[in-house]
GROMACS .gro file of C-alpha atoms in nm:
model
  121
    1MET     CA    1  -0.004  -0.027  -0.009
    2VAL     CA    2   0.142   0.348  -0.115
    3ASN     CA    3   0.128   0.622   0.161
    4ASN     CA    4  -0.005   0.902  -0.021
    5ILE     CA    5   0.084   1.195   0.238
    6GLY     CA    6  -0.163   1.483   0.205
    7LEU     CA    7  -0.424   1.285   0.021
    8THR     CA    8  -0.785   1.321   0.145
    9LYS     CA    9  -1.084   1.084   0.103
   10ASP     CA   10  -1.310   1.393  -0.025
   11ALA     CA   11  -1.085   1.695  -0.055
   12GLY     CA   12  -0.783   1.611  -0.288
   13TRP     CA   13  -0.469   1.669  -0.167
   14GLN     CA   14  -0.375   1.907   0.117
   15PHE     CA   15  -0.066   2.086   0.303
   16GLY     CA   16  -0.045   2.247   0.623
   17ILE     CA   17   0.213   2.437   0.797
   18ARG     CA   18   0.259   2.601   1.126
   19ARG     CA   19   0.496   2.836   1.298
   20THR     CA   20   0.536   2.976   1.632
   21VAL     CA   21   0.621   3.369   1.663
   22PRO     CA   22   0.718   3.546   1.971
   23GLU     CA   23   0.487   3.810   1.960
   24ASN     CA   24   0.103   3.847   2.108
   25VAL     CA   25  -0.189   3.778   1.884
   26GLU     CA   26  -0.294   4.134   1.801
   27THR     CA   27   0.063   4.256   1.716
   28LEU     CA   28   0.118   3.984   1.465
   29TRP     CA   29  -0.272   3.997   1.315
   30GLU     CA   30  -0.166   4.364   1.200
   31ALA     CA   31   0.157   4.273   1.074
   32PHE     CA   32   0.014   3.976   0.855
   33PHE     CA   33  -0.239   4.230   0.723
   34SER     CA   34  -0.036   4.543   0.697
   35ASP     CA   35   0.092   4.638   0.328
   36LYS     CA   36   0.453   4.479   0.416
   37GLY     CA   37   0.261   4.198   0.524
   38LEU     CA   38   0.015   4.114   0.272
   39GLY     CA   39   0.279   4.182   0.013
   40CYS     CA   40   0.457   3.860   0.168
   41TRP     CA   41   0.138   3.634   0.166
   42ALA     CA   42  -0.150   3.775  -0.040
   43LYS     CA   43  -0.029   3.706  -0.405
   44GLY     CA   44  -0.296   3.478  -0.571
   45VAL     CA   45  -0.555   3.529  -0.275
   46ASP     CA   46  -0.892   3.589  -0.311
   47GLN     CA   47  -0.918   3.898  -0.066
   48ASN     CA   48  -1.291   3.844  -0.063
   49PHE     CA   49  -1.297   3.618   0.238
   50SER     CA   50  -1.552   3.394   0.290
   51THR     CA   51  -1.483   3.398   0.673
   52PHE     CA   52  -1.284   3.695   0.874
   53LYS     CA   53  -1.247   3.685   1.227
   54GLU     CA   54  -1.019   3.941   1.372
   55TYR     CA   55  -0.736   3.799   1.535
   56SER     CA   56  -0.838   3.481   1.499
   57HIS     CA   57  -0.849   3.310   1.127
   58ILE     CA   58  -0.954   3.376   0.769
   59ARG     CA   59  -1.094   3.125   0.488
   60THR     CA   60  -1.076   3.230   0.117
   61LYS     CA   61  -0.934   3.080  -0.205
   62TRP     CA   62  -0.583   3.083  -0.318
   63LYS     CA   63  -0.457   3.030  -0.683
   64HIS     CA   64  -0.065   2.986  -0.757
   65LYS     CA   65   0.052   3.117  -1.060
   66ASP     CA   66   0.114   2.800  -1.228
   67PHE     CA   67  -0.243   2.642  -1.123
   68GLU     CA   68  -0.528   2.647  -1.336
   69GLU     CA   69  -0.774   2.677  -1.070
   70SER     CA   70  -0.790   2.759  -0.672
   71ALA     CA   71  -0.763   2.579  -0.382
   72HIS     CA   72  -0.922   2.642  -0.013
   73LEU     CA   73  -0.701   2.852   0.205
   74GLN     CA   74  -0.729   2.885   0.584
   75VAL     CA   75  -0.473   3.103   0.817
   76ARG     CA   76  -0.531   3.062   1.181
   77PHE     CA   77  -0.366   3.271   1.436
   78ILE     CA   78  -0.367   3.076   1.790
   79PRO     CA   79  -0.218   3.251   2.124
   80SER     CA   80  -0.027   3.043   2.374
   81LYS     CA   81  -0.166   3.042   2.688
   82ASN     CA   82   0.011   3.307   2.828
   83LYS     CA   83  -0.039   3.520   2.526
   84ASP     CA   84   0.339   3.598   2.456
   85LYS     CA   85   0.364   3.385   2.152
   86THR     CA   86   0.109   3.309   1.853
   87THR     CA   87   0.116   3.049   1.646
   88ILE     CA   88   0.020   3.084   1.277
   89SER     CA   89  -0.142   2.776   1.083
   90VAL     CA   90  -0.180   2.781   0.737
   91HIS     CA   91  -0.395   2.497   0.562
   92VAL     CA   92  -0.439   2.457   0.201
   93ASP     CA   93  -0.703   2.183   0.051
   94ASN     CA   94  -0.849   2.086  -0.289
   95LEU     CA   95  -0.541   2.074  -0.433
   96LYS     CA   96  -0.561   1.846  -0.753
   97ASN     CA   97  -0.259   1.614  -0.704
   98ASP     CA   98   0.072   1.562  -0.513
   99GLY     CA   99   0.271   1.766  -0.786
  100GLN     CA  100   0.049   2.078  -0.673
  101ARG     CA  101   0.077   1.983  -0.267
  102GLU     CA  102   0.471   2.040  -0.332
  103VAL     CA  103   0.441   2.341  -0.521
  104THR     CA  104   0.193   2.456  -0.234
  105LYS     CA  105   0.483   2.321   0.046
  106LYS     CA  106   0.764   2.514  -0.133
  107TYR     CA  107   0.552   2.836  -0.157
  108TRP     CA  108   0.397   2.837   0.171
  109THR     CA  109   0.725   2.765   0.345
  110ILE     CA  110   0.892   3.076   0.223
  111VAL     CA  111   0.596   3.259   0.302
  112MET     CA  112   0.624   3.133   0.652
  113GLU     CA  113   0.985   3.228   0.707
  114ASN     CA  114   0.926   3.586   0.579
  115LEU     CA  115   0.598   3.627   0.818
  116CYS     CA  116   0.831   3.494   1.135
  117LEU     CA  117   1.054   3.782   0.966
  118LEU     CA  118   0.769   4.079   0.992
  119THR     CA  119   0.787   4.118   1.371
  120ALA     CA  120   1.161   4.030   1.425
  121PRO     CA  121   1.386   4.341   1.587
   0.00000   0.00000   0.00000
């Protein structure tokens, strides 16, 4: 049996990544939606969000420049218990195949590295 990492039963292929940043959720959220922040992550993102819950999460569609169709994108901001750190969680599903999953993985890994630098001193 082949283990197809990222293949779901009903939603095609998926990819997820998380990073914890030493900032409170409000500071990170504001940086994420600043002009500089949007420049890091919003390429190919439909900014007519289907869900927009301030300081919590967004849901929308995302289309990589090399894809013909859009995938579903969810970004969550998860504060730590003592609120001095925040985890950014990105989840993309409805990808068509493993190739799209690999492209998505590379793209969002770079995005997350850049986002972590937004609030660095």
